[in-house]
PDB file of C-alpha atoms and ligand atoms in Angstrom:
ATOM      1  CA  MET A   9       0.287   3.597  17.760  1.00  0.00           C
ATOM      2  CA  THR A  10      -2.146   3.434  20.655  1.00  0.00           C
ATOM      3  CA  SER A  11      -4.114   0.284  21.423  1.00  0.00           C
ATOM      4  CA  THR A  12      -7.149   1.704  19.613  1.00  0.00           C
ATOM      5  CA  GLY A  13      -5.235   2.121  16.391  1.00  0.00           C
ATOM      6  CA  GLU A  14      -4.820   5.871  16.689  1.00  0.00           C
ATOM      7  CA  ILE A  15      -1.452   7.173  15.728  1.00  0.00           C
ATOM      8  CA  ARG A  16       0.965   9.560  17.249  1.00  0.00           C
ATOM      9  CA  PHE A  17       2.980  11.098  14.472  1.00  0.00           C
ATOM     10  CA  SER A  18       6.702  11.137  14.728  1.00  0.00           C
ATOM     11  CA  HIS A  19       9.268  11.398  12.015  1.00  0.00           C
ATOM     12  CA  ALA A  20      11.710   8.797  10.934  1.00  0.00           C
ATOM     13  CA  SER A  21      15.445   9.292  11.047  1.00  0.00           C
ATOM     14  CA  PRO A  22      16.998  10.839   7.920  1.00  0.00           C
ATOM     15  CA  GLU A  23      17.227   8.502   5.019  1.00  0.00           C
ATOM     16  CA  ALA A  24      20.569   6.902   4.320  1.00  0.00           C
ATOM     17  CA  THR A  25      21.930   6.049   0.890  1.00  0.00           C
ATOM     18  CA  ARG A  26      19.600   3.973  -1.252  1.00  0.00           C
ATOM     19  CA  GLY A  27      21.310   0.878  -2.569  1.00  0.00           C
ATOM     20  CA  THR A  28      21.028  -0.598  -6.038  1.00  0.00           C
ATOM     21  CA  ALA A  29      19.591  -4.052  -6.313  1.00  0.00           C
ATOM     22  CA  PRO A  30      22.127  -6.844  -6.614  1.00  0.00           C
ATOM     23  CA  VAL A  31      21.589 -10.304  -5.190  1.00  0.00           C
ATOM     24  CA  PRO A  32      20.587 -10.170  -1.502  1.00  0.00           C
ATOM     25  CA  ASN A  33      23.484 -10.779   0.868  1.00  0.00           C
ATOM     26  CA  SER A  34      22.462 -12.752   3.913  1.00  0.00           C
ATOM     27  CA  ASN A  35      25.925 -12.515   5.495  1.00  0.00           C
ATOM     28  CA  LEU A  36      25.516  -8.899   6.533  1.00  0.00           C
ATOM     29  CA  PRO A  37      24.924  -8.364  10.240  1.00  0.00           C
ATOM     30  CA  THR A  38      21.575  -7.002  11.358  1.00  0.00           C
ATOM     31  CA  VAL A  39      21.525  -4.280  13.956  1.00  0.00           C
ATOM     32  CA  SER A  40      17.968  -3.417  14.836  1.00  0.00           C
ATOM     33  CA  ALA A  41      16.343  -4.613  18.047  1.00  0.00           C
ATOM     34  CA  SER A  42      13.204  -2.553  17.342  1.00  0.00           C
ATOM     35  CA  ARG A  43       9.967  -4.446  17.210  1.00  0.00           C
ATOM     36  CA  LEU A  44       7.153  -4.616  14.774  1.00  0.00           C
ATOM     37  CA  ARG A  45       3.746  -6.281  14.950  1.00  0.00           C
ATOM     38  CA  VAL A  46       3.423  -8.685  12.056  1.00  0.00           C
ATOM     39  CA  ALA A  47       0.119 -10.246  10.971  1.00  0.00           C
ATOM     40  CA  GLU A  48       1.788 -12.592   8.499  1.00  0.00           C
ATOM     41  CA  THR A  49       4.799 -13.152   6.291  1.00  0.00           C
ATOM     42  CA  PHE A  50       4.693 -15.259   3.156  1.00  0.00           C
ATOM     43  CA  VAL A  51       6.243 -15.789  -0.242  1.00  0.00           C
ATOM     44  CA  SER A  52       3.878 -15.283  -3.155  1.00  0.00           C
ATOM     45  CA  ARG A  53       3.635 -13.684  -6.554  1.00  0.00           C
ATOM     46  CA  GLN A  54       2.836  -9.990  -6.660  1.00  0.00           C
ATOM     47  CA  GLY A  55      -0.791  -9.918  -7.805  1.00  0.00           C
ATOM     48  CA  GLU A  56      -1.293  -6.195  -8.412  1.00  0.00           C
ATOM     49  CA  GLY A  57       0.233  -3.408 -10.462  1.00  0.00           C
ATOM     50  CA  LYS A  58       3.375  -3.030 -12.508  1.00  0.00           C
ATOM     51  CA  LEU A  59       5.289  -5.889 -10.846  1.00  0.00           C
ATOM     52  CA  THR A  60       2.484  -8.426 -11.268  1.00  0.00           C
ATOM     53  CA  GLY A  61       3.907 -11.930 -11.412  1.00  0.00           C
ATOM     54  CA  GLN A  62       7.096 -11.097  -9.502  1.00  0.00           C
ATOM     55  CA  GLN A  63       7.983 -13.634  -6.807  1.00  0.00           C
ATOM     56  CA  SER A  64       8.102 -11.622  -3.583  1.00  0.00           C
ATOM     57  CA  PHE A  65       8.441 -11.924   0.158  1.00  0.00           C
ATOM     58  CA  PHE A  66       5.447 -10.209   1.779  1.00  0.00           C
ATOM     59  CA  VAL A  67       5.550  -8.678   5.263  1.00  0.00           C
ATOM     60  CA  ARG A  68       2.093  -7.697   6.444  1.00  0.00           C
ATOM     61  CA  THR A  69       2.299  -5.339   9.413  1.00  0.00           C
ATOM     62  CA  SER A  70      -0.597  -5.311  11.856  1.00  0.00           C
ATOM     63  CA  GLY A  71      -2.405  -2.064  12.659  1.00  0.00           C
ATOM     64  CA  CYS A  72      -3.946   0.631  10.490  1.00  0.00           C
ATOM     65  CA  ASN A  73      -4.917   4.278  10.901  1.00  0.00           C
ATOM     66  CA  LEU A  74      -7.957   3.812   8.603  1.00  0.00           C
ATOM     67  CA  ARG A  75     -10.823   1.334   8.596  1.00  0.00           C
ATOM     68  CA  CYS A  76     -12.095   0.824   5.058  1.00  0.00           C
ATOM     69  CA  TRP A  77     -15.391  -1.061   4.957  1.00  0.00           C
ATOM     70  CA  PHE A  78     -14.047  -3.380   2.243  1.00  0.00           C
ATOM     71  CA  CYS A  79     -10.656  -4.133   3.805  1.00  0.00           C
ATOM     72  CA  ASP A  80      -9.613  -7.598   2.637  1.00  0.00           C
ATOM     73  CA  THR A  81      -7.189  -8.021   5.550  1.00  0.00           C
ATOM     74  CA  PRO A  82      -9.267  -7.187   8.644  1.00  0.00           C
ATOM     75  CA  TYR A  83      -6.816  -9.248  10.703  1.00  0.00           C
ATOM     76  CA  ALA A  84      -4.316  -6.414  10.113  1.00  0.00           C
ATOM     77  CA  SER A  85      -6.734  -3.468  10.465  1.00  0.00           C
ATOM     78  CA  TRP A  86     -10.112  -3.944  12.196  1.00  0.00           C
ATOM     79  CA  LYS A  87      -8.847  -6.696  14.474  1.00  0.00           C
ATOM     80  CA  PRO A  88      -5.078  -6.569  14.328  1.00  0.00           C
ATOM     81  CA  GLU A  89      -3.395  -9.881  15.042  1.00  0.00           C
ATOM     82  CA  GLY A  90       0.094 -11.263  15.223  1.00  0.00           C
ATOM     83  CA  PRO A  91       3.227 -11.322  17.338  1.00  0.00           C
ATOM     84  CA  HIS A  92       5.667  -8.490  17.893  1.00  0.00           C
ATOM     85  CA  GLN A  93       8.886  -9.476  16.175  1.00  0.00           C
ATOM     86  CA  THR A  94      12.237  -7.780  16.019  1.00  0.00           C
ATOM     87  CA  VAL A  95      13.187  -6.048  12.805  1.00  0.00           C
ATOM     88  CA  ALA A  96      16.398  -8.085  12.836  1.00  0.00           C
ATOM     89  CA  ALA A  97      14.469 -11.371  12.982  1.00  0.00           C
ATOM     90  CA  ILE A  98      12.196 -10.330  10.103  1.00  0.00           C
ATOM     91  CA  ALA A  99      15.179  -9.267   7.997  1.00  0.00           C
ATOM     92  CA  ASP A 100      16.854 -12.601   8.690  1.00  0.00           C
ATOM     93  CA  GLU A 101      13.704 -14.528   7.748  1.00  0.00           C
ATOM     94  CA  ILE A 102      13.666 -12.654   4.440  1.00  0.00           C
ATOM     95  CA  ALA A 103      17.343 -13.363   3.815  1.00  0.00           C
ATOM     96  CA  ALA A 104      16.790 -17.056   4.568  1.00  0.00           C
ATOM     97  CA  ALA A 105      13.965 -17.174   2.018  1.00  0.00           C
ATOM     98  CA  GLY A 106      16.410 -15.986  -0.667  1.00  0.00           C
ATOM     99  CA  VAL A 107      13.826 -13.785  -2.406  1.00  0.00           C
ATOM    100  CA  GLN A 108      15.034 -10.455  -3.731  1.00  0.00           C
ATOM    101  CA  HIS A 109      11.722  -8.613  -3.963  1.00  0.00           C
ATOM    102  CA  VAL A 110      10.103  -7.613  -0.698  1.00  0.00           C
ATOM    103  CA  VAL A 111       6.603  -6.173  -0.399  1.00  0.00           C
ATOM    104  CA  LEU A 112       5.835  -4.283   2.805  1.00  0.00           C
ATOM    105  CA  THR A 113       2.103  -4.100   3.297  1.00  0.00           C
ATOM    106  CA  GLY A 114      -0.464  -4.180   6.056  1.00  0.00           C
ATOM    107  CA  GLY A 115      -2.450  -2.871   7.719  1.00  0.00           C
ATOM    108  CA  GLU A 116      -0.592   0.341   7.183  1.00  0.00           C
ATOM    109  CA  PRO A 117       3.135  -0.363   6.878  1.00  0.00           C
ATOM    110  CA  MET A 118       4.105   3.308   7.112  1.00  0.00           C
ATOM    111  CA  LEU A 119       2.648   3.544  10.608  1.00  0.00           C
ATOM    112  CA  PRO A 120       5.386   1.852  12.700  1.00  0.00           C
ATOM    113  CA  GLU A 121       8.691   3.700  12.666  1.00  0.00           C
ATOM    114  CA  SER A 122      10.520   0.381  12.882  1.00  0.00           C
ATOM    115  CA  VAL A 123       9.470  -0.370   9.274  1.00  0.00           C
ATOM    116  CA  GLY A 124      11.891   2.407   8.269  1.00  0.00           C
ATOM    117  CA  GLU A 125      14.681   0.463   9.942  1.00  0.00           C
ATOM    118  CA  LEU A 126      13.615  -2.683   8.121  1.00  0.00           C
ATOM    119  CA  CYS A 127      13.660  -0.766   4.809  1.00  0.00           C
ATOM    120  CA  GLN A 128      17.188   0.423   5.524  1.00  0.00           C
ATOM    121  CA  ILE A 129      18.451  -3.078   6.285  1.00  0.00           C
ATOM    122  CA  LEU A 130      16.729  -4.543   3.219  1.00  0.00           C
ATOM    123  CA  SER A 131      18.067  -1.769   1.022  1.00  0.00           C
ATOM    124  CA  ASP A 132      21.618  -2.281   2.353  1.00  0.00           C
ATOM    125  CA  ARG A 133      21.260  -5.971   1.528  1.00  0.00           C
ATOM    126  CA  GLY A 134      20.237  -5.251  -2.038  1.00  0.00           C
ATOM    127  CA  HIS A 135      16.570  -6.176  -1.875  1.00  0.00           C
ATOM    128  CA  HIS A 136      13.987  -4.519  -4.063  1.00  0.00           C
ATOM    129  CA  ILE A 137      11.388  -2.904  -1.791  1.00  0.00           C
ATOM    130  CA  THR A 138       7.770  -2.200  -2.644  1.00  0.00           C
ATOM    131  CA  ILE A 139       5.685  -0.375  -0.045  1.00  0.00           C
ATOM    132  CA  GLU A 140       1.914  -0.850  -0.339  1.00  0.00           C
ATOM    133  CA  THR A 141       0.397   2.109   1.474  1.00  0.00           C
ATOM    134  CA  ALA A 142      -2.724   4.246   1.637  1.00  0.00           C
ATOM    135  CA  GLY A 143      -0.336   7.229   1.493  1.00  0.00           C
ATOM    136  CA  THR A 144      -1.453   9.051   4.632  1.00  0.00           C
ATOM    137  CA  ILE A 145       1.868   9.203   6.499  1.00  0.00           C
ATOM    138  CA  ASP A 146       4.904  11.121   5.330  1.00  0.00           C
ATOM    139  CA  ARG A 147       8.026   8.977   5.589  1.00  0.00           C
ATOM    140  CA  ASP A 148      11.319   9.210   3.800  1.00  0.00           C
ATOM    141  CA  TRP A 149      12.432   5.601   3.726  1.00  0.00           C
ATOM    142  CA  PRO A 150      14.483   3.617   1.219  1.00  0.00           C
ATOM    143  CA  CYS A 151      11.976   2.209  -1.267  1.00  0.00           C
ATOM    144  CA  ASP A 152      12.118   1.138  -4.909  1.00  0.00           C
ATOM    145  CA  LEU A 153       8.409   1.214  -5.720  1.00  0.00           C
ATOM    146  CA  MET A 154       6.042   3.408  -3.734  1.00  0.00           C
ATOM    147  CA  SER A 155       2.622   1.869  -4.344  1.00  0.00           C
ATOM    148  CA  ILE A 156      -0.009   4.291  -3.070  1.00  0.00           C
ATOM    149  CA  SER A 157      -3.675   3.355  -2.856  1.00  0.00           C
ATOM    150  CA  PRO A 158      -5.562   6.549  -1.946  1.00  0.00           C
ATOM    151  CA  LYS A 159      -8.803   5.923  -0.156  1.00  0.00           C
ATOM    152  CA  LEU A 160     -11.904   7.419  -1.750  1.00  0.00           C
ATOM    153  CA  ALA A 161     -14.849   8.770   0.268  1.00  0.00           C
ATOM    154  CA  ALA A 162     -16.979   5.672  -0.305  1.00  0.00           C
ATOM    155  CA  SER A 163     -14.387   3.449   1.355  1.00  0.00           C
ATOM    156  CA  SER A 164     -15.474   4.878   4.726  1.00  0.00           C
ATOM    157  CA  PRO A 165     -16.833   2.514   7.342  1.00  0.00           C
ATOM    158  CA  GLU A 166     -20.558   2.772   7.948  1.00  0.00           C
ATOM    159  CA  PRO A 167     -20.990   5.938  10.094  1.00  0.00           C
ATOM    160  CA  ARG A 168     -23.872   4.705  12.263  1.00  0.00           C
ATOM    161  CA  GLU A 169     -22.087   1.483  13.078  1.00  0.00           C
ATOM    162  CA  HIS A 170     -18.601   3.006  13.470  1.00  0.00           C
ATOM    163  CA  PRO A 171     -19.059   6.747  14.071  1.00  0.00           C
ATOM    164  CA  ARG A 172     -15.579   7.328  15.466  1.00  0.00           C
ATOM    165  CA  TRP A 173     -13.767   5.406  12.728  1.00  0.00           C
ATOM    166  CA  ALA A 174     -15.935   7.016  10.040  1.00  0.00           C
ATOM    167  CA  SER A 175     -14.860  10.434  11.234  1.00  0.00           C
ATOM    168  CA  LEU A 176     -11.168   9.462  11.610  1.00  0.00           C
ATOM    169  CA  HIS A 177     -11.254   7.835   8.190  1.00  0.00           C
ATOM    170  CA  GLN A 178     -12.596  11.008   6.609  1.00  0.00           C
ATOM    171  CA  GLU A 179     -10.040  13.161   8.442  1.00  0.00           C
ATOM    172  CA  ARG A 180      -7.065  11.003   7.513  1.00  0.00           C
ATOM    173  CA  ARG A 181      -7.751   9.371   4.194  1.00  0.00           C
ATOM    174  CA  MET A 182      -6.645  11.969   1.622  1.00  0.00           C
ATOM    175  CA  PRO A 183      -3.781  14.262   2.718  1.00  0.00           C
ATOM    176  CA  ILE A 184      -2.792  15.459  -0.752  1.00  0.00           C
ATOM    177  CA  PRO A 185       0.465  17.206   0.360  1.00  0.00           C
ATOM    178  CA  VAL A 186       1.637  14.005   2.087  1.00  0.00           C
ATOM    179  CA  MET A 187       0.915  11.958  -1.017  1.00  0.00           C
ATOM    180  CA  ARG A 188       2.692  14.501  -3.201  1.00  0.00           C
ATOM    181  CA  ASN A 189       5.764  14.290  -0.949  1.00  0.00           C
ATOM    182  CA  LEU A 190       5.768  10.489  -1.187  1.00  0.00           C
ATOM    183  CA  ILE A 191       5.412  10.703  -4.969  1.00  0.00           C
ATOM    184  CA  SER A 192       8.062  13.361  -5.485  1.00  0.00           C
ATOM    185  CA  ARG A 193      10.638  11.396  -3.481  1.00  0.00           C
ATOM    186  CA  ALA A 194       9.835   8.029  -5.002  1.00  0.00           C
ATOM    187  CA  ARG A 195      12.263   6.223  -7.244  1.00  0.00           C
ATOM    188  CA  ASP A 196       9.255   4.690  -8.906  1.00  0.00           C
ATOM    189  CA  VAL A 197       5.588   5.083  -8.113  1.00  0.00           C
ATOM    190  CA  GLN A 198       2.162   3.659  -8.870  1.00  0.00           C
ATOM    191  CA  VAL A 199      -1.097   5.120  -7.634  1.00  0.00           C
ATOM    192  CA  LYS A 200      -3.781   2.427  -7.344  1.00  0.00           C
ATOM    193  CA  PHE A 201      -7.404   3.436  -6.861  1.00  0.00           C
ATOM    194  CA  VAL A 202      -9.812   0.806  -5.545  1.00  0.00           C
ATOM    195  CA  VAL A 203     -13.137   1.414  -7.284  1.00  0.00           C
ATOM    196  CA  ASP A 204     -16.480   0.065  -6.133  1.00  0.00           C
ATOM    197  CA  SER A 205     -18.863   2.065  -8.321  1.00  0.00           C
ATOM    198  CA  PRO A 206     -18.924   4.429 -11.318  1.00  0.00           C
ATOM    199  CA  ASP A 207     -20.085   7.112  -8.868  1.00  0.00           C
ATOM    200  CA  GLU A 208     -16.421   7.388  -7.862  1.00  0.00           C
ATOM    201  CA  PHE A 209     -15.113   8.372 -11.313  1.00  0.00           C
ATOM    202  CA  ASP A 210     -15.295  12.146 -10.800  1.00  0.00           C
ATOM    203  CA  GLU A 211     -13.602  11.926  -7.427  1.00  0.00           C
ATOM    204  CA  ILE A 212     -10.749   9.881  -8.922  1.00  0.00           C
ATOM    205  CA  LEU A 213     -10.218  12.442 -11.685  1.00  0.00           C
ATOM    206  CA  ALA A 214     -10.150  15.274  -9.131  1.00  0.00           C
ATOM    207  CA  VAL A 215      -7.578  13.451  -6.979  1.00  0.00           C
ATOM    208  CA  VAL A 216      -5.438  12.600 -10.027  1.00  0.00           C
ATOM    209  CA  ASP A 217      -5.540  16.275 -10.945  1.00  0.00           C
ATOM    210  CA  GLU A 218      -4.349  17.333  -7.483  1.00  0.00           C
ATOM    211  CA  LEU A 219      -1.627  14.687  -7.364  1.00  0.00           C
ATOM    212  CA  SER A 220      -0.378  15.477 -10.873  1.00  0.00           C
ATOM    213  CA  LYS A 221       0.091  19.228 -10.561  1.00  0.00           C
ATOM    214  CA  PRO A 222       3.716  20.098 -11.302  1.00  0.00           C
ATOM    215  CA  ASP A 223       6.134  20.547  -8.459  1.00  0.00           C
ATOM    216  CA  PRO A 224       7.105  24.236  -8.084  1.00  0.00           C
ATOM    217  CA  ASN A 225      10.754  23.151  -8.584  1.00  0.00           C
ATOM    218  CA  SER A 226      10.045  21.744 -12.060  1.00  0.00           C
ATOM    219  CA  PRO A 227       6.949  23.631 -13.197  1.00  0.00           C
ATOM    220  CA  THR A 228       6.764  22.090 -16.668  1.00  0.00           C
ATOM    221  CA  GLN A 229       6.512  18.480 -15.496  1.00  0.00           C
ATOM    222  CA  SER A 230       3.479  16.704 -14.033  1.00  0.00           C
ATOM    223  CA  LEU A 231       4.245  14.936 -10.789  1.00  0.00           C
ATOM    224  CA  LEU A 232       2.400  11.875 -12.140  1.00  0.00           C
ATOM    225  CA  ALA A 233       1.976  10.491 -15.655  1.00  0.00           C
ATOM    226  CA  SER A 234      -1.295   8.837 -16.685  1.00  0.00           C
ATOM    227  CA  ASP A 235       0.423   5.470 -16.835  1.00  0.00           C
ATOM    228  CA  ASP A 236       1.389   5.793 -13.161  1.00  0.00           C
ATOM    229  CA  ILE A 237      -2.340   5.578 -12.407  1.00  0.00           C
ATOM    230  CA  TRP A 238      -3.842   2.136 -11.879  1.00  0.00           C
ATOM    231  CA  ILE A 239      -7.538   1.423 -11.626  1.00  0.00           C
ATOM    232  CA  MET A 240      -8.356  -1.646  -9.533  1.00  0.00           C
ATOM    233  CA  PRO A 241     -11.791  -3.127  -8.861  1.00  0.00           C
ATOM    234  CA  GLN A 242     -13.007  -3.597  -5.308  1.00  0.00           C
ATOM    235  CA  GLY A 243     -13.596  -7.321  -4.916  1.00  0.00           C
ATOM    236  CA  ILE A 244     -12.408 -10.512  -3.334  1.00  0.00           C
ATOM    237  CA  THR A 245     -13.886 -13.072  -5.750  1.00  0.00           C
ATOM    238  CA  GLU A 246     -13.186 -13.760  -9.415  1.00  0.00           C
ATOM    239  CA  ALA A 247     -16.875 -13.178 -10.169  1.00  0.00           C
ATOM    240  CA  ALA A 248     -16.772  -9.709  -8.584  1.00  0.00           C
ATOM    241  CA  LEU A 249     -13.573  -8.838 -10.469  1.00  0.00           C
ATOM    242  CA  ASP A 250     -15.060 -10.050 -13.766  1.00  0.00           C
ATOM    243  CA  GLN A 251     -18.279  -8.127 -13.204  1.00  0.00           C
ATOM    244  CA  ALA A 252     -16.465  -4.897 -12.292  1.00  0.00           C
ATOM    245  CA  ALA A 253     -14.194  -5.193 -15.336  1.00  0.00           C
ATOM    246  CA  THR A 254     -17.225  -4.806 -17.634  1.00  0.00           C
ATOM    247  CA  TRP A 255     -17.802  -1.186 -16.566  1.00  0.00           C
ATOM    248  CA  LEU A 256     -14.436  -0.272 -15.068  1.00  0.00           C
ATOM    249  CA  ARG A 257     -11.943  -1.347 -17.714  1.00  0.00           C
ATOM    250  CA  PRO A 258     -13.522   0.694 -20.552  1.00  0.00           C
ATOM    251  CA  TRP A 259     -13.488   3.829 -18.388  1.00  0.00           C
ATOM    252  CA  SER A 260      -9.888   3.195 -17.324  1.00  0.00           C
ATOM    253  CA  ASP A 261      -8.816   2.721 -20.974  1.00  0.00           C
ATOM    254  CA  GLN A 262     -10.686   5.829 -22.037  1.00  0.00           C
ATOM    255  CA  GLN A 263      -8.827   7.905 -19.427  1.00  0.00           C
ATOM    256  CA  GLY A 264      -5.438   6.497 -20.470  1.00  0.00           C
ATOM    257  CA  PHE A 265      -4.973   4.835 -17.072  1.00  0.00           C
ATOM    258  CA  ARG A 266      -3.750   1.280 -16.494  1.00  0.00           C
ATOM    259  CA  TYR A 267      -6.151  -1.429 -15.432  1.00  0.00           C
ATOM    260  CA  CYS A 268      -5.148  -3.425 -12.376  1.00  0.00           C
ATOM    261  CA  ASP A 269      -6.498  -6.912 -11.955  1.00  0.00           C
ATOM    262  CA  ARG A 270      -6.016  -8.701  -8.656  1.00  0.00           C
ATOM    263  CA  MET A 271      -4.248 -11.805  -9.890  1.00  0.00           C
ATOM    264  CA  GLN A 272      -3.733 -13.306  -6.425  1.00  0.00           C
ATOM    265  CA  ILE A 273      -7.505 -13.786  -6.212  1.00  0.00           C
ATOM    266  CA  ARG A 274      -7.453 -15.651  -9.526  1.00  0.00           C
ATOM    267  CA  TRP A 275      -4.352 -17.699  -8.657  1.00  0.00           C
ATOM    268  CA  TYR A 276      -5.129 -18.603  -5.050  1.00  0.00           C
ATOM    269  CA  GLY A 277      -8.576 -17.301  -4.036  1.00  0.00           C
ATOM    270  CA  ASN A 278      -8.914 -14.777  -1.230  1.00  0.00           C
ATOM    271  CA  LYS A 279      -6.716 -16.715   1.211  1.00  0.00           C
ATOM    272  CA  ARG A 280      -4.438 -15.543   3.959  1.00  0.00           C
ATOM    273  CA  GLY A 281      -0.769 -15.973   3.213  1.00  0.00           C
ATOM    274  CA  THR A 282      -1.127 -15.552  -0.542  1.00  0.00           C
TER     275      THR A 282
HETATM  276  C1  SAM B 581      -4.830  -4.385   2.626  1.00  0.00           C
HETATM  277  S1  SAM B 581      -4.120  -2.986   1.860  1.00  0.00           S
HETATM  278  C2  SAM B 581      -2.680  -2.667   2.877  1.00  0.00           C
HETATM  279  C3  SAM B 581      -1.899  -1.458   2.474  1.00  0.00           C
HETATM  280  C4  SAM B 581      -2.555  -0.102   2.756  1.00  0.00           C
HETATM  281  N1  SAM B 581      -3.249  -0.076   3.995  1.00  0.00           N
HETATM  282  C5  SAM B 581      -3.480   0.288   1.631  1.00  0.00           C
HETATM  283  O1  SAM B 581      -4.692   0.262   1.818  1.00  0.00           O
HETATM  284  O2  SAM B 581      -2.959   0.601   0.566  1.00  0.00           O
HETATM  285  C6  SAM B 581      -3.348  -3.668   0.394  1.00  0.00           C
HETATM  286  C7  SAM B 581      -4.036  -3.338  -0.911  1.00  0.00           C
HETATM  287  O3  SAM B 581      -5.283  -3.999  -0.963  1.00  0.00           O
HETATM  288  C8  SAM B 581      -6.255  -3.107  -1.447  1.00  0.00           C
HETATM  289  N2  SAM B 581      -7.553  -3.603  -1.009  1.00  0.00           N
HETATM  290  C9  SAM B 581      -7.964  -3.855   0.268  1.00  0.00           C
HETATM  291  N3  SAM B 581      -9.206  -4.388   0.270  1.00  0.00           N
HETATM  292  C10 SAM B 581      -9.601  -4.459  -1.018  1.00  0.00           C
HETATM  293  C11 SAM B 581     -10.786  -4.922  -1.663  1.00  0.00           C
HETATM  294  N4  SAM B 581     -11.843  -5.405  -0.991  1.00  0.00           N
HETATM  295  N5  SAM B 581     -10.816  -4.875  -3.010  1.00  0.00           N
HETATM  296  C12 SAM B 581      -9.770  -4.392  -3.729  1.00  0.00           C
HETATM  297  N6  SAM B 581      -8.626  -3.957  -3.182  1.00  0.00           N
HETATM  298  C13 SAM B 581      -8.548  -3.988  -1.840  1.00  0.00           C
HETATM  299  C14 SAM B 581      -5.802  -1.775  -0.885  1.00  0.00           C
HETATM  300  O4  SAM B 581      -6.389  -0.664  -1.526  1.00  0.00           O
HETATM  301  C15 SAM B 581      -4.309  -1.854  -1.134  1.00  0.00           C
HETATM  302  O5  SAM B 581      -4.007  -1.514  -2.460  1.00  0.00           O
HETATM  303  N1  2KA B 582      -0.169 -11.941  -4.063  1.00  0.00           N
HETATM  304  C1  2KA B 582      -0.444 -10.780  -3.471  1.00  0.00           C
HETATM  305  N2  2KA B 582      -0.160  -9.633  -4.107  1.00  0.00           N
HETATM  306  C2  2KA B 582      -0.397  -8.475  -3.442  1.00  0.00           C
HETATM  307  N3  2KA B 582      -0.140  -7.224  -3.856  1.00  0.00           N
HETATM  308  C3  2KA B 582      -0.474  -6.353  -2.887  1.00  0.00           C
HETATM  309  C4  2KA B 582      -0.974  -7.063  -1.810  1.00  0.00           C
HETATM  310  C5  2KA B 582      -1.323  -6.434  -0.511  1.00  0.00           C
HETATM  311  O1  2KA B 582      -2.094  -6.994   0.256  1.00  0.00           O
HETATM  312  O2  2KA B 582      -0.817  -5.335  -0.296  1.00  0.00           O
HETATM  313  C6  2KA B 582      -0.946  -8.415  -2.157  1.00  0.00           C
HETATM  314  C7  2KA B 582      -1.288  -9.647  -1.519  1.00  0.00           C
HETATM  315  O3  2KA B 582      -1.835  -9.719  -0.408  1.00  0.00           O
HETATM  316  N4  2KA B 582      -0.997 -10.787  -2.211  1.00  0.00           N
HETATM  317  S1  SF4 B 583      -6.109   1.431   4.581  1.00  0.00           S
HETATM  318 FE1  SF4 B 583      -5.565  -0.584   3.760  1.00  0.00          FE
HETATM  319  S2  SF4 B 583      -5.281  -1.942   5.555  1.00  0.00           S
HETATM  320 FE2  SF4 B 583      -6.248  -0.043   6.295  1.00  0.00          FE
HETATM  321  S3  SF4 B 583      -8.402  -0.577   6.341  1.00  0.00           S
HETATM  322 FE3  SF4 B 583      -8.023   0.392   4.326  1.00  0.00          FE
HETATM  323  S4  SF4 B 583      -7.512  -1.309   2.923  1.00  0.00           S
HETATM  324 FE4  SF4 B 583      -7.387  -2.100   5.035  1.00  0.00          FE
HETATM  325 MG1   MG B 584      -3.756  -8.092  -0.425  1.00  0.00          MG
END
């Protein structure tokens, strides 16, 4: 990534065997000297989606190829912070924490190639890996749950204030073929839409339609089932989540989608490191 957050695309090395998920083994040697900018690491409970409640080690990479106006972690996107650490050191920190589930998030964790190396090490050690991504970069990395949060048009930064980022955001935010590749390779997947207004309903349905179309290799099967789709309110306070639920949950139920609360906000408030 360049210093302005623009990305140069390059492809990761071929994926190696994906491990099952026994107890993590901290005795295995680590091999990677590659570096990764990390905004924060912490142990918390997964607050969103199908693994809600699961104790997890979070690695929040710093740097993003989008700039959503509502981003709740601007210290990993708008103003990326944090030291560059080696992949080996991060893997060792995770092993020392003794937590099996690892959530790789950001920022955009699929941006740095070194995250692929981290995935490989974690997979070899038997960790369960969730990747929280906006789904704009095609990577074939070991991952147990691919958690894609496609960015809708209204998530754009304000164009007069941020003309360049507004245009990059629009260009990058919804590469349907990339998302379909991520979905078709995934062991398990959830697609989480952040919704700020009912005006976004039609756009969500159109994207779900595009993402669900059967793969040509198995033409009778949708790529996504309706219970892979999660509808999550935009909001960083309990009051905002409660208010949004009044109009969002009924629509989500009516469509046969799953409603996604943001339990970390209820458990801890909108605090860093939670
Ligand atoms: C900070 S993002 C990092 C991962 C990746 N860049 C992405 O957007 O999916 C982690 C999750 O928080 C969600 N998110 C960010 N800001 C939010 C907000 N204000 N309200 C609700 N969800 C938000 C994202 O959509 C994503 O599901
Ligand atoms: N507790 C907790 N659960 C989360 N699930 C996804 C998160 C993220 O920022 O990607 C997140 C987070 O930041 N905290
Ligand atoms: S894609 Fe994710 S990390 Fe990047 S600005 Fe949007 S919400 Fe924040
Ligand atoms: Mg978060």
